[in-house]
mmCIF file with all atom_site columns, C-alpha atoms and ligand atoms in Angstrom:
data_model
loop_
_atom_site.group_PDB
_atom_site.id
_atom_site.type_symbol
_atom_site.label_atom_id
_atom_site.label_alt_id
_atom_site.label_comp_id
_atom_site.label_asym_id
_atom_site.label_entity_id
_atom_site.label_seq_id
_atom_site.pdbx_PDB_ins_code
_atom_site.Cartn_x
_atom_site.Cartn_y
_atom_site.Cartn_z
_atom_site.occupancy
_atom_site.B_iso_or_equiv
_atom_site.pdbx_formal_charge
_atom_site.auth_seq_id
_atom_site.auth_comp_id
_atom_site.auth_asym_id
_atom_site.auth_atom_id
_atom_site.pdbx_PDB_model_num
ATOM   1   C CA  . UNK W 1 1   ? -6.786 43.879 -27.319 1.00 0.00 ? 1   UNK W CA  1
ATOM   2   C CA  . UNK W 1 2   ? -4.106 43.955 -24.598 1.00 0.00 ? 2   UNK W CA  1
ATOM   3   C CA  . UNK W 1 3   ? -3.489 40.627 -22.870 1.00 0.00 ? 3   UNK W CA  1
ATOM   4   C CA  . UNK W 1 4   ? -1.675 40.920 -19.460 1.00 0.00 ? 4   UNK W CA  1
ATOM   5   C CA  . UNK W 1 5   ? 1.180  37.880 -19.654 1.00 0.00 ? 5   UNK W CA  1
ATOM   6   C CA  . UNK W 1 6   ? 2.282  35.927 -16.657 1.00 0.00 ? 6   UNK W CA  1
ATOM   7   C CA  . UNK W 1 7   ? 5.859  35.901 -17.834 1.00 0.00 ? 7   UNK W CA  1
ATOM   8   C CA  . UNK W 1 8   ? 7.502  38.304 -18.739 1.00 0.00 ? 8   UNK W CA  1
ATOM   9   C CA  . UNK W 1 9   ? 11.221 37.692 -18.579 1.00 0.00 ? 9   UNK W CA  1
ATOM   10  C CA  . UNK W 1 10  ? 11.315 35.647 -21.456 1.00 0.00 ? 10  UNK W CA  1
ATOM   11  C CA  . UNK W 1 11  ? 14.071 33.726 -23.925 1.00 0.00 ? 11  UNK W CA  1
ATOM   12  C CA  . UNK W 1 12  ? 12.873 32.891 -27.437 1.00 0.00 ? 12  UNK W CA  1
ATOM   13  C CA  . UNK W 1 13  ? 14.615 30.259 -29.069 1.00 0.00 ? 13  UNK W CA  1
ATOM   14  C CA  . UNK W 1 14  ? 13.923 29.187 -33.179 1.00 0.00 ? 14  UNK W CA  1
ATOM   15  C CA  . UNK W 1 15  ? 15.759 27.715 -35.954 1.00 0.00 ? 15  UNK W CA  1
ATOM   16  C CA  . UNK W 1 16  ? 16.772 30.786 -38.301 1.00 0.00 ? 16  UNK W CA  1
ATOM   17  C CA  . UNK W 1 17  ? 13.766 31.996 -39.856 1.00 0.00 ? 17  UNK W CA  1
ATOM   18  C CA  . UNK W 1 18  ? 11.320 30.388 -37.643 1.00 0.00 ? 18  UNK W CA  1
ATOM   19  C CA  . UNK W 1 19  ? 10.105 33.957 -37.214 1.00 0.00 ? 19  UNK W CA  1
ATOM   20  C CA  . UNK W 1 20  ? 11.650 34.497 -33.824 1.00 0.00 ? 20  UNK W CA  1
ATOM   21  C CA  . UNK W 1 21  ? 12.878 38.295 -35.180 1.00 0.00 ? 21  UNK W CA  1
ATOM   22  C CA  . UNK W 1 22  ? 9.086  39.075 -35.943 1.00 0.00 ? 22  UNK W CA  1
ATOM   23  C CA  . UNK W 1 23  ? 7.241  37.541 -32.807 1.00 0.00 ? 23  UNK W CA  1
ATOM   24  C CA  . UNK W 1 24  ? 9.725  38.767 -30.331 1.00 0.00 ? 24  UNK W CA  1
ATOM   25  C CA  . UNK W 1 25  ? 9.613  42.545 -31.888 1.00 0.00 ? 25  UNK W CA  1
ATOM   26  C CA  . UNK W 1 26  ? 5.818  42.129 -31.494 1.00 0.00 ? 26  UNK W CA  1
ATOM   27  C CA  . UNK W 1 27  ? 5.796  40.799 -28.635 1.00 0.00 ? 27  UNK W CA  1
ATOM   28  C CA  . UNK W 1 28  ? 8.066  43.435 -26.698 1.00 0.00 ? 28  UNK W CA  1
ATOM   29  C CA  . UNK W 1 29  ? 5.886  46.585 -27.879 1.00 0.00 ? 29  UNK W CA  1
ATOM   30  C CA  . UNK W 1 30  ? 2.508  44.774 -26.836 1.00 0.00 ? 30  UNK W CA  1
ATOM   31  C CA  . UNK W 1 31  ? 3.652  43.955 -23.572 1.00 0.00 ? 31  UNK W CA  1
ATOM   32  C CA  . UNK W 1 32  ? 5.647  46.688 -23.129 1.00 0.00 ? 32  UNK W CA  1
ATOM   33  C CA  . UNK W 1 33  ? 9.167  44.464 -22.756 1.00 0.00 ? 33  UNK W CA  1
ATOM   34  C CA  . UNK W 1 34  ? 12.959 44.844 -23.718 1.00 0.00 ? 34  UNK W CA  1
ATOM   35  C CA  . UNK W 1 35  ? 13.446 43.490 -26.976 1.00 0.00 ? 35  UNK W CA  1
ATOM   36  C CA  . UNK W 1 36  ? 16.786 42.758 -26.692 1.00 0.00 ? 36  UNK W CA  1
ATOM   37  C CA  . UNK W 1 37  ? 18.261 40.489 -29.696 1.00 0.00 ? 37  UNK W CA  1
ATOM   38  C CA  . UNK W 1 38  ? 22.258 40.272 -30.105 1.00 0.00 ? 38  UNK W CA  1
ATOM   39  C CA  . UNK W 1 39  ? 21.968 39.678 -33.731 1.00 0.00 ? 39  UNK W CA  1
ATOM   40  C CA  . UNK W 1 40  ? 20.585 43.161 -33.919 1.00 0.00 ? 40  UNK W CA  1
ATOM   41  C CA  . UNK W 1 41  ? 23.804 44.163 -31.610 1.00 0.00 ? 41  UNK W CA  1
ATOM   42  C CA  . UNK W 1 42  ? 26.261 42.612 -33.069 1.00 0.00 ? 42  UNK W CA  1
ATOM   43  C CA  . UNK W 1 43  ? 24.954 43.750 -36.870 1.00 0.00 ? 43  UNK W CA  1
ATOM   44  C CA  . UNK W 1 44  ? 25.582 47.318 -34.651 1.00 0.00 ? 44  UNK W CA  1
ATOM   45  C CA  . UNK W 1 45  ? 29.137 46.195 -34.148 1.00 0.00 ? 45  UNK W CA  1
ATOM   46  C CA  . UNK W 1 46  ? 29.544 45.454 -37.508 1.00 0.00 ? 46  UNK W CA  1
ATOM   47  C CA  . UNK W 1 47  ? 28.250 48.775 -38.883 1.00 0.00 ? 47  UNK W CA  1
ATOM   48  C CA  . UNK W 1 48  ? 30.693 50.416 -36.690 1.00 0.00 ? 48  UNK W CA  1
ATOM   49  C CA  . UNK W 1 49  ? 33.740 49.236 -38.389 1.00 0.00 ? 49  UNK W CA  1
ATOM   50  C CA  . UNK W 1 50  ? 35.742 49.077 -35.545 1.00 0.00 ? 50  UNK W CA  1
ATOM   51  C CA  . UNK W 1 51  ? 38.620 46.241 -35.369 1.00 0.00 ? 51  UNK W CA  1
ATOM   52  C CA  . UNK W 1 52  ? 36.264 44.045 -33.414 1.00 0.00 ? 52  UNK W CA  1
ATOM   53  C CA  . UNK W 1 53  ? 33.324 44.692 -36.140 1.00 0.00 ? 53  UNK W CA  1
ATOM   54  C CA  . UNK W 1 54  ? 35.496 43.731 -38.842 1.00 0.00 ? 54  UNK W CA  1
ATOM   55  C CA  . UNK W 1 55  ? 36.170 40.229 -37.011 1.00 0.00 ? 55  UNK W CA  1
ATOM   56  C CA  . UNK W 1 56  ? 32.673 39.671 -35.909 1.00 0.00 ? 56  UNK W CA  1
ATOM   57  C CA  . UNK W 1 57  ? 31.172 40.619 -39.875 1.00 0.00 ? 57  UNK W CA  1
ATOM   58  C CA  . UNK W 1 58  ? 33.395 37.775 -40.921 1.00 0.00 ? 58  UNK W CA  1
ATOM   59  C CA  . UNK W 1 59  ? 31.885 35.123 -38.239 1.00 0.00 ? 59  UNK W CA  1
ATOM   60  C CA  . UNK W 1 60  ? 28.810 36.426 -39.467 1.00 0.00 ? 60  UNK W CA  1
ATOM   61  C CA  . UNK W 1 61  ? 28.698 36.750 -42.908 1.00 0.00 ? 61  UNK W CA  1
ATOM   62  C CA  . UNK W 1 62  ? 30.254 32.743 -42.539 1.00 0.00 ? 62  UNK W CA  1
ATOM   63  C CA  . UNK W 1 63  ? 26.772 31.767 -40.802 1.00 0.00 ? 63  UNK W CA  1
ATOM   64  C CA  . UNK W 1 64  ? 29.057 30.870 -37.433 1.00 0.00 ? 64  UNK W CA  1
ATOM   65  C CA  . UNK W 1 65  ? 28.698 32.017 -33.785 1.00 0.00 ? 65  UNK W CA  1
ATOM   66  C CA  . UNK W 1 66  ? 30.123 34.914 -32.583 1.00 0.00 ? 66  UNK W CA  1
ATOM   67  C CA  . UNK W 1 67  ? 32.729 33.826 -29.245 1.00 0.00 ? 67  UNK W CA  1
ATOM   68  C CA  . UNK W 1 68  ? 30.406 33.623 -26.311 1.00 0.00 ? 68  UNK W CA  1
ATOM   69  C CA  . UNK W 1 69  ? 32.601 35.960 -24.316 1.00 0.00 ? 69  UNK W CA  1
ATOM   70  C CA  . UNK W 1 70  ? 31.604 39.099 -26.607 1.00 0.00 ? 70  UNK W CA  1
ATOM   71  C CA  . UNK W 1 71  ? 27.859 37.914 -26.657 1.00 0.00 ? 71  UNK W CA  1
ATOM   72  C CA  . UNK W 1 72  ? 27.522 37.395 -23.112 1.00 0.00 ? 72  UNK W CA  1
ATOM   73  C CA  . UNK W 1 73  ? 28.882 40.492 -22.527 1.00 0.00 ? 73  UNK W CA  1
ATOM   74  C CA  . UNK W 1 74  ? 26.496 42.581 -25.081 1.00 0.00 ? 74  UNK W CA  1
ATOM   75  C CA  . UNK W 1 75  ? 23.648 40.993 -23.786 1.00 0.00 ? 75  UNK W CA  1
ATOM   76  C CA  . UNK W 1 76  ? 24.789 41.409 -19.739 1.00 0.00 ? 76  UNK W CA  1
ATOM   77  C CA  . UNK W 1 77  ? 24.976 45.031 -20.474 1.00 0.00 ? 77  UNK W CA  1
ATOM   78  C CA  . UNK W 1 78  ? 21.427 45.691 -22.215 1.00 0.00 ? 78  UNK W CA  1
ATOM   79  C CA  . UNK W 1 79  ? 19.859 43.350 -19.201 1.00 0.00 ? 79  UNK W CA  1
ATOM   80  C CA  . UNK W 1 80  ? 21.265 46.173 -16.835 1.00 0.00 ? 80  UNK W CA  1
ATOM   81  C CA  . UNK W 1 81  ? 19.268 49.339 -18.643 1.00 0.00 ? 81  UNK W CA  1
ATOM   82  C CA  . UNK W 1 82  ? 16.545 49.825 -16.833 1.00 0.00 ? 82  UNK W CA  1
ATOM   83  C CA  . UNK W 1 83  ? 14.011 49.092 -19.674 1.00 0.00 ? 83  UNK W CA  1
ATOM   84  C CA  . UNK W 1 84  ? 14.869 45.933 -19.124 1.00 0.00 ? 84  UNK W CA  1
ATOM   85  C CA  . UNK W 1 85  ? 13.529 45.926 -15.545 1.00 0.00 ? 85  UNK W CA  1
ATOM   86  C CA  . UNK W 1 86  ? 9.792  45.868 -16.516 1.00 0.00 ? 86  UNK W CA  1
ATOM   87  C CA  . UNK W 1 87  ? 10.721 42.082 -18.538 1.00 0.00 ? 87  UNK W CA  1
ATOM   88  C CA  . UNK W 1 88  ? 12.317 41.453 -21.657 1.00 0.00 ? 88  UNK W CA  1
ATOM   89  C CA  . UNK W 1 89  ? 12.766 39.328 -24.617 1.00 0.00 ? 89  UNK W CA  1
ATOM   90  C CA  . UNK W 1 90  ? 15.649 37.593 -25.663 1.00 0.00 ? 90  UNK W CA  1
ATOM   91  C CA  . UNK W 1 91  ? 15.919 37.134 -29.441 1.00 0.00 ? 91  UNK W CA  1
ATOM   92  C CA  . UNK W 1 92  ? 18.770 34.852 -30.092 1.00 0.00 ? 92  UNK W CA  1
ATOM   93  C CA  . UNK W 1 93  ? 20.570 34.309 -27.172 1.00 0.00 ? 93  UNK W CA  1
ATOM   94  C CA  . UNK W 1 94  ? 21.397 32.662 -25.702 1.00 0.00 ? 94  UNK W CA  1
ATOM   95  C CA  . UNK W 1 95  ? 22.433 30.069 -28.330 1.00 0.00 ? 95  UNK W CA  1
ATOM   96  C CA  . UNK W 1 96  ? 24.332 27.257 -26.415 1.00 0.00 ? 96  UNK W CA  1
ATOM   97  C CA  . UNK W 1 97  ? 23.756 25.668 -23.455 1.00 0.00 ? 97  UNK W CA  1
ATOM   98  C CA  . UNK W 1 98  ? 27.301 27.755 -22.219 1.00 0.00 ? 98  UNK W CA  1
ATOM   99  C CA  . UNK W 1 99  ? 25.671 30.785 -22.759 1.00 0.00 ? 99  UNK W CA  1
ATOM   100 C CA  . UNK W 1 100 ? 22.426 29.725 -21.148 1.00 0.00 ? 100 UNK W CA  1
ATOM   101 C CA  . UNK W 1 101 ? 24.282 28.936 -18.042 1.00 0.00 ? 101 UNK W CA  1
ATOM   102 C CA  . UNK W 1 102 ? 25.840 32.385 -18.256 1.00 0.00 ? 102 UNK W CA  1
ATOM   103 C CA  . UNK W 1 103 ? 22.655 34.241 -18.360 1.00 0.00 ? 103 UNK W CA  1
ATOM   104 C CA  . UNK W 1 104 ? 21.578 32.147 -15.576 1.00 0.00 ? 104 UNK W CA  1
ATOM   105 C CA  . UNK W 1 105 ? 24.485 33.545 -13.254 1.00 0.00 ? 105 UNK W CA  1
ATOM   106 C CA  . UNK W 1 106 ? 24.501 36.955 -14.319 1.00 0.00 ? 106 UNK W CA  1
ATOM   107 C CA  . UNK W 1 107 ? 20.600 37.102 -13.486 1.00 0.00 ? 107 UNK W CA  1
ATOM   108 C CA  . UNK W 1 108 ? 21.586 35.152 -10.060 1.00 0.00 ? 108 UNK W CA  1
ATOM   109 C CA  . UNK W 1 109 ? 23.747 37.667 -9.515  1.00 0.00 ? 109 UNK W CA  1
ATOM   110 C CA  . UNK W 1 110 ? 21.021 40.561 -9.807  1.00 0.00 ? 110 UNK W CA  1
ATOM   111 C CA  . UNK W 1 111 ? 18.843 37.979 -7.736  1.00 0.00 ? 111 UNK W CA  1
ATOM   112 C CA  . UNK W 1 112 ? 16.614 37.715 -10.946 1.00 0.00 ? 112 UNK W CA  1
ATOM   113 C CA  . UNK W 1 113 ? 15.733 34.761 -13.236 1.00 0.00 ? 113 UNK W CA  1
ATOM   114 C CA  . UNK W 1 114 ? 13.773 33.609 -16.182 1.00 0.00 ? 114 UNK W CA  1
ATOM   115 C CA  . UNK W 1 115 ? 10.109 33.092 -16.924 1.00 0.00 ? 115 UNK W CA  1
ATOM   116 C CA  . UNK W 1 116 ? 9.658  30.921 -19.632 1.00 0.00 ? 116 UNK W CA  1
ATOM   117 C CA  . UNK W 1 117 ? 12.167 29.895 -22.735 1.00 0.00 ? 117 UNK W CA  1
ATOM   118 C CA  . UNK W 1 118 ? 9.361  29.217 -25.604 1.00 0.00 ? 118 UNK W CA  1
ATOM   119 C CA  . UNK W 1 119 ? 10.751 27.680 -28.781 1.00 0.00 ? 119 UNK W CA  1
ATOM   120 C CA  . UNK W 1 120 ? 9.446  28.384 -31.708 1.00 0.00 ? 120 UNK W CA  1
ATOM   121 C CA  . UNK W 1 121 ? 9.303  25.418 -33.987 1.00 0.00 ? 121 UNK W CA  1
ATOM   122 C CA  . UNK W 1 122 ? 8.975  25.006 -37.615 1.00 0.00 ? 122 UNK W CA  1
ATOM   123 C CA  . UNK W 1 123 ? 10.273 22.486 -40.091 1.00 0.00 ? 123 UNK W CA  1
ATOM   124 C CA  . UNK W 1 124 ? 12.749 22.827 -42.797 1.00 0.00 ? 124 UNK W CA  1
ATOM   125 C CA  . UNK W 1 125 ? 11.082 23.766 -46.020 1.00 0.00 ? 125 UNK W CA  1
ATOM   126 C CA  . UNK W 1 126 ? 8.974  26.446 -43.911 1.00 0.00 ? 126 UNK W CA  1
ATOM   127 C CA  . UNK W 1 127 ? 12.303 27.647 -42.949 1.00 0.00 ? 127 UNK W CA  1
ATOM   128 C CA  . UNK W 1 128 ? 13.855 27.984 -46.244 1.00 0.00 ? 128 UNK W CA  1
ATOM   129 C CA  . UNK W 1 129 ? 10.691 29.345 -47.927 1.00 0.00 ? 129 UNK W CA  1
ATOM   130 C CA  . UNK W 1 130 ? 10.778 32.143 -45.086 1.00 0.00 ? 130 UNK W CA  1
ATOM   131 C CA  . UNK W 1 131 ? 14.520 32.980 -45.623 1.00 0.00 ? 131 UNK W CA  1
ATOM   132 C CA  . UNK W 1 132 ? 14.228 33.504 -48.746 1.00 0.00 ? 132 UNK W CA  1
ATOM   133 C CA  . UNK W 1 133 ? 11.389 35.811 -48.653 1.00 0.00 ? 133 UNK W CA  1
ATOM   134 C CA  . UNK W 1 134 ? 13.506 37.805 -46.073 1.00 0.00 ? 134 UNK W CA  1
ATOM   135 C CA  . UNK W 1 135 ? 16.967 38.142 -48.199 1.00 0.00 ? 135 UNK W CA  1
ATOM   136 C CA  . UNK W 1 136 ? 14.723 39.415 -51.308 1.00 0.00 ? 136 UNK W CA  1
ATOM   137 C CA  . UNK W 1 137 ? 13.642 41.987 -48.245 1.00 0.00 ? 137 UNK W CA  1
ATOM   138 C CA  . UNK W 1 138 ? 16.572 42.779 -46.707 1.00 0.00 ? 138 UNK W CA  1
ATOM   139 C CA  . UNK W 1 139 ? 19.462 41.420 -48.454 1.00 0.00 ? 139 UNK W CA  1
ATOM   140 C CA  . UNK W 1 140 ? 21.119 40.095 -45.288 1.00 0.00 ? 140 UNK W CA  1
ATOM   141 C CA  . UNK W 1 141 ? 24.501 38.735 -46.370 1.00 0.00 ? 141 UNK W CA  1
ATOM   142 C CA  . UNK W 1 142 ? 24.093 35.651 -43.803 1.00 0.00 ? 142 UNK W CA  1
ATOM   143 C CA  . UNK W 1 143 ? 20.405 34.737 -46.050 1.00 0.00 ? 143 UNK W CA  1
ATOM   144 C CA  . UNK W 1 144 ? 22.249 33.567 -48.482 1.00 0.00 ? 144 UNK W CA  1
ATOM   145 C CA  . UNK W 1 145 ? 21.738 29.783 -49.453 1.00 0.00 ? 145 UNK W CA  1
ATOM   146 C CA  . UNK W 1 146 ? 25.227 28.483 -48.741 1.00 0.00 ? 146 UNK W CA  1
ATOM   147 C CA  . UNK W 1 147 ? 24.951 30.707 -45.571 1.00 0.00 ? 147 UNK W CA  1
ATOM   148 C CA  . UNK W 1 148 ? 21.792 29.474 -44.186 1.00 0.00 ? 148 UNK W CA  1
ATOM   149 C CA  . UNK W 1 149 ? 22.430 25.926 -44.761 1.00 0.00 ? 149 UNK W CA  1
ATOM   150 C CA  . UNK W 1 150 ? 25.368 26.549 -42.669 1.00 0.00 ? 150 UNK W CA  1
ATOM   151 C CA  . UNK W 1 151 ? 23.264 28.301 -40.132 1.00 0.00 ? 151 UNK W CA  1
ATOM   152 C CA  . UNK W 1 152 ? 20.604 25.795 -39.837 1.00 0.00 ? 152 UNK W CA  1
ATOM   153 C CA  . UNK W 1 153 ? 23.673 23.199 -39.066 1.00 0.00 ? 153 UNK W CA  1
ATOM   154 C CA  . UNK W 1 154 ? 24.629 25.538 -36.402 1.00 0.00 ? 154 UNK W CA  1
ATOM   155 C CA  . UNK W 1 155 ? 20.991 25.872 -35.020 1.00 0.00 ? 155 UNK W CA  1
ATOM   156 C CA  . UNK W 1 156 ? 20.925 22.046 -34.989 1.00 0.00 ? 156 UNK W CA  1
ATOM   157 C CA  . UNK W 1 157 ? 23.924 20.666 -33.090 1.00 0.00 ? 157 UNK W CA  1
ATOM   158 C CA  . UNK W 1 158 ? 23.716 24.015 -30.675 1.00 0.00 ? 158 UNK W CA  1
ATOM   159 C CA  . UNK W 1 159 ? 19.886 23.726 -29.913 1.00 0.00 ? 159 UNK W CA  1
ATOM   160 C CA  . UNK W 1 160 ? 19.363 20.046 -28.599 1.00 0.00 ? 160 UNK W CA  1
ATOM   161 C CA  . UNK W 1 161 ? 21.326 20.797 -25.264 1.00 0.00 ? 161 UNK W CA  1
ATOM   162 C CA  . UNK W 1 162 ? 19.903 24.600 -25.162 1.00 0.00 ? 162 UNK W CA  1
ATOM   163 C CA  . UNK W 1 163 ? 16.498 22.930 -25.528 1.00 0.00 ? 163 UNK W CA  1
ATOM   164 C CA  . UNK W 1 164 ? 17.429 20.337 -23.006 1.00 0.00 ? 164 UNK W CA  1
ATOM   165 C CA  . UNK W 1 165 ? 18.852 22.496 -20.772 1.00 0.00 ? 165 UNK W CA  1
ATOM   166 C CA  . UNK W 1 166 ? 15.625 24.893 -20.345 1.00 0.00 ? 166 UNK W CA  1
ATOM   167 C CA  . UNK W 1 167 ? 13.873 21.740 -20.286 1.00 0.00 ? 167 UNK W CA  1
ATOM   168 C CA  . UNK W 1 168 ? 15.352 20.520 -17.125 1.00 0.00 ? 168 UNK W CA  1
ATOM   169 C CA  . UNK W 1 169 ? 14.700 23.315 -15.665 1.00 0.00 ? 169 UNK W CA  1
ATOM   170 C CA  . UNK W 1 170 ? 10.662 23.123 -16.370 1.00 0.00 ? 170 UNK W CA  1
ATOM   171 C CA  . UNK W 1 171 ? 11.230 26.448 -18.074 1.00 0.00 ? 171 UNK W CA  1
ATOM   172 C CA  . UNK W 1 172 ? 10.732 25.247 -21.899 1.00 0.00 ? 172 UNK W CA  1
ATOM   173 C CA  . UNK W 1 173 ? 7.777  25.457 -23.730 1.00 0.00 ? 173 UNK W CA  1
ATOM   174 C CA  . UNK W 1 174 ? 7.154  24.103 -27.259 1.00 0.00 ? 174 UNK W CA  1
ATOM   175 C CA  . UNK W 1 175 ? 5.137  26.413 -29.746 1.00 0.00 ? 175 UNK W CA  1
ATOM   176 C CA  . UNK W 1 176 ? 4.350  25.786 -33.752 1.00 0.00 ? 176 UNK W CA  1
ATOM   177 C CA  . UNK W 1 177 ? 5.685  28.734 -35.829 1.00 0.00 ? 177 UNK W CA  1
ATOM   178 C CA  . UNK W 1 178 ? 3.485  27.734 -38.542 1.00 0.00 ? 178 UNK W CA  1
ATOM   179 C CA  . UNK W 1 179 ? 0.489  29.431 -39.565 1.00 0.00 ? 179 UNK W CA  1
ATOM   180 C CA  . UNK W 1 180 ? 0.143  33.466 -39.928 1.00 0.00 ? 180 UNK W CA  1
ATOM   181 C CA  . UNK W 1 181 ? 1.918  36.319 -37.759 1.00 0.00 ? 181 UNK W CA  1
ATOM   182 C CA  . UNK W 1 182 ? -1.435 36.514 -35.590 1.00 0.00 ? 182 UNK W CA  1
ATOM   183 C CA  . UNK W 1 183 ? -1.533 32.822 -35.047 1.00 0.00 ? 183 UNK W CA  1
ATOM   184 C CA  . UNK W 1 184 ? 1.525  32.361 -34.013 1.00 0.00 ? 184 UNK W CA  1
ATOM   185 C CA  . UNK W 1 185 ? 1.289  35.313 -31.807 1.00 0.00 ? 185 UNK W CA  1
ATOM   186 C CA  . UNK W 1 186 ? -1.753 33.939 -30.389 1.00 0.00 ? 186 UNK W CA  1
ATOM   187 C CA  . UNK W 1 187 ? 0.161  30.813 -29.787 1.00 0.00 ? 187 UNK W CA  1
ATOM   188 C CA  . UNK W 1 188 ? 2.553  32.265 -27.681 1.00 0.00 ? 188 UNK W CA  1
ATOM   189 C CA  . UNK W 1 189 ? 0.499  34.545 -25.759 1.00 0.00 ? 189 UNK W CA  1
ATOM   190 C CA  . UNK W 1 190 ? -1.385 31.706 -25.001 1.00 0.00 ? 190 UNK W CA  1
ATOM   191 C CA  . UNK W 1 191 ? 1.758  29.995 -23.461 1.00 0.00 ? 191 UNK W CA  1
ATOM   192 C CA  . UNK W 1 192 ? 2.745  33.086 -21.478 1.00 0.00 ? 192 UNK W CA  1
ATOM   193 C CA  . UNK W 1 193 ? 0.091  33.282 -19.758 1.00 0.00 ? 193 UNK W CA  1
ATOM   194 C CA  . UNK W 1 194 ? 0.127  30.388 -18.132 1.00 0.00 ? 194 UNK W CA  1
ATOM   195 C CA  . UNK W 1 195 ? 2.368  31.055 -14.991 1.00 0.00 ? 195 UNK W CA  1
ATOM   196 C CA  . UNK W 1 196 ? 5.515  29.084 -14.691 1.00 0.00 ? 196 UNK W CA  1
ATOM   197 C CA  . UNK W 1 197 ? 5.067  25.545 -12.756 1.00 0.00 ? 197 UNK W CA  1
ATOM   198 C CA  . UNK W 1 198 ? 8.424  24.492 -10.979 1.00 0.00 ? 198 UNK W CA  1
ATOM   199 C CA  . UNK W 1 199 ? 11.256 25.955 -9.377  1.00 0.00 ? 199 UNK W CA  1
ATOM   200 C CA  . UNK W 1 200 ? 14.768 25.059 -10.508 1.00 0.00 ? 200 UNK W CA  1
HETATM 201 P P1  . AMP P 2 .   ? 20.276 36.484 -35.628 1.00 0.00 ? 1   AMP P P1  1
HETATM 202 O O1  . AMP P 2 .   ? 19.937 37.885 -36.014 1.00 0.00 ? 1   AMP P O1  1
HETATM 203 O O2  . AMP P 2 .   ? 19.825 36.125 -34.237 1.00 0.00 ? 1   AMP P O2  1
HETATM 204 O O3  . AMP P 2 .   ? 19.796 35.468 -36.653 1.00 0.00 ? 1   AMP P O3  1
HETATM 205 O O4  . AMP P 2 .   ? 21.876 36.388 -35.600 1.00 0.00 ? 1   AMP P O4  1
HETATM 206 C C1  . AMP P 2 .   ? 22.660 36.619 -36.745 1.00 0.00 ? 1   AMP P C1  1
HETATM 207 C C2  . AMP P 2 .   ? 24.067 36.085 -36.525 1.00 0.00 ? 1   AMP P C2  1
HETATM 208 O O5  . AMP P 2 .   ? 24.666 36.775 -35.412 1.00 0.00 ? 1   AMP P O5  1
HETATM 209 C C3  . AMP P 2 .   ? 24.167 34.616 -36.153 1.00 0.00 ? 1   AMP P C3  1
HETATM 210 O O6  . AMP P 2 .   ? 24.159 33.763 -37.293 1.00 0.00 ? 1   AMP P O6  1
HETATM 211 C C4  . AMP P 2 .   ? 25.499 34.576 -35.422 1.00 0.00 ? 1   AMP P C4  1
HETATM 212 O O7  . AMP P 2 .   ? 26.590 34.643 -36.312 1.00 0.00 ? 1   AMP P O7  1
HETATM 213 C C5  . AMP P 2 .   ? 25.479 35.881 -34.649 1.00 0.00 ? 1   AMP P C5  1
HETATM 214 N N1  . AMP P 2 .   ? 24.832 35.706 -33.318 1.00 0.00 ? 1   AMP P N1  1
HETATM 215 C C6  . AMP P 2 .   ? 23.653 36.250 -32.885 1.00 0.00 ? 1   AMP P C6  1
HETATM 216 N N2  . AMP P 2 .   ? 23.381 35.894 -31.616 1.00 0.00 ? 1   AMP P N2  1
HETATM 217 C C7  . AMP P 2 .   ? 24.401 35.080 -31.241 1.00 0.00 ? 1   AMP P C7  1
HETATM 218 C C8  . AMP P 2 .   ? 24.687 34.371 -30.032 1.00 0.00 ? 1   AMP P C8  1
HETATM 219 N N3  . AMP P 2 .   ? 23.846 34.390 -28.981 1.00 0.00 ? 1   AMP P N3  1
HETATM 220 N N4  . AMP P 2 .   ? 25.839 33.645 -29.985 1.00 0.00 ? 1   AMP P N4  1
HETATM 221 C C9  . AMP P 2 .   ? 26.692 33.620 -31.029 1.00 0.00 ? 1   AMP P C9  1
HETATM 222 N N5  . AMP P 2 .   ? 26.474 34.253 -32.185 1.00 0.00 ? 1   AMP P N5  1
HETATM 223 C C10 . AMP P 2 .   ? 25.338 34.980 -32.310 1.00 0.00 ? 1   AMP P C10 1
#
């Protein structure tokens, strides 16, 4: 069954494998939204081999943040394809509260704005369970333990102001990411319907 969703311009934010990656694929191709995620660009980048690849795979592969000027930018330019225009989701970005005020102006200056920022949350031994499951998968260089530890220490001192910053802007919503793919979907869907309360 199809669900029509209230919001659909939409930032997902979750600790690394919180499952953000799974319900924001899912959720673009039911709803027929952008799924734009800058991990996926910048692993992209990376593949390339270009001189700025090479620098980014080592920010990477470290479990750091890529500069916010090159992520801003990546994500400013898939906002302006027109497949974006019907809504979108945002899968890891943005990741500080700099970035978040970024978005904010570069949708200001296309006189659009967000929906909803849902964050997925989950707690630690979920988290690490999940990873490792996905490295046996994938074998993403950054799932390695070292790496994620790192990662999750990122997620944690970057989030609190991202969080707080969606927050007071009535835009945040808190879902659990625990329990299966279709109750956690469920979760969210639930959440997007509901249509957004304040104005900034
Ligand atoms: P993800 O696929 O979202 O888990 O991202 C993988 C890695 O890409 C992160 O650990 C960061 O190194 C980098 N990255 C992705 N999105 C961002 C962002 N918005 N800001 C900075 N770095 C990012």
């Amino acid at each position: 069954m199809n669900h029509k969703i209230a919001c659909r311009r939409i930032v997902l934010i979750g600790a690394p494998g919180a499952g953000k990656g799974t319900q924001a694929k899912r959720l673009a191709s039911t709803h027929q939204l952008a799924h734009i995620s800058t991990g996926e660009m910048l692993r992209a980048l990376v593949q390339s081999e270009s001189a700025i690849g090479i620098k980014v795979r080592a920010q990477i592969e470290s479990g750091k943040l890529v500069n916010d000027e090159l992520v801003i930018a990546l994500a400013a330019d898939r906002l302006r394809q027109s497949d974006a225009d019907r809504g979108y989701v945002l899968d890891g970005f943005p990741r500080t509260a700099y970035q978040a005020e970024m978005l904010d102006e570069t949708l200001a200056s296309a006189d659009s704005r967000l929906d909803c920022c849902i964050h997925l949350r989950v707690d630690c031994e979920m988290i690490i369970e999940r990873i490792s499951k996905r490295s046996e998968i994938e074998c993403r260089v950054d799932d390695l333990p070292a790496t994620i530890r790192h990662r999750l220490a990122v997620f944690e001192r970057e989030a609190a102001p991202l969080l707080e910053y969606y927050q007071r802007r009535d835009l945040l919503r808190e879902v659990s990411g625990a329990g299966s793919l279709e109750e956690v979907a469920a979760n969210i869907r639930r959440v997007l319907g509901q249509r957004r309360v304040a104005v900034s």
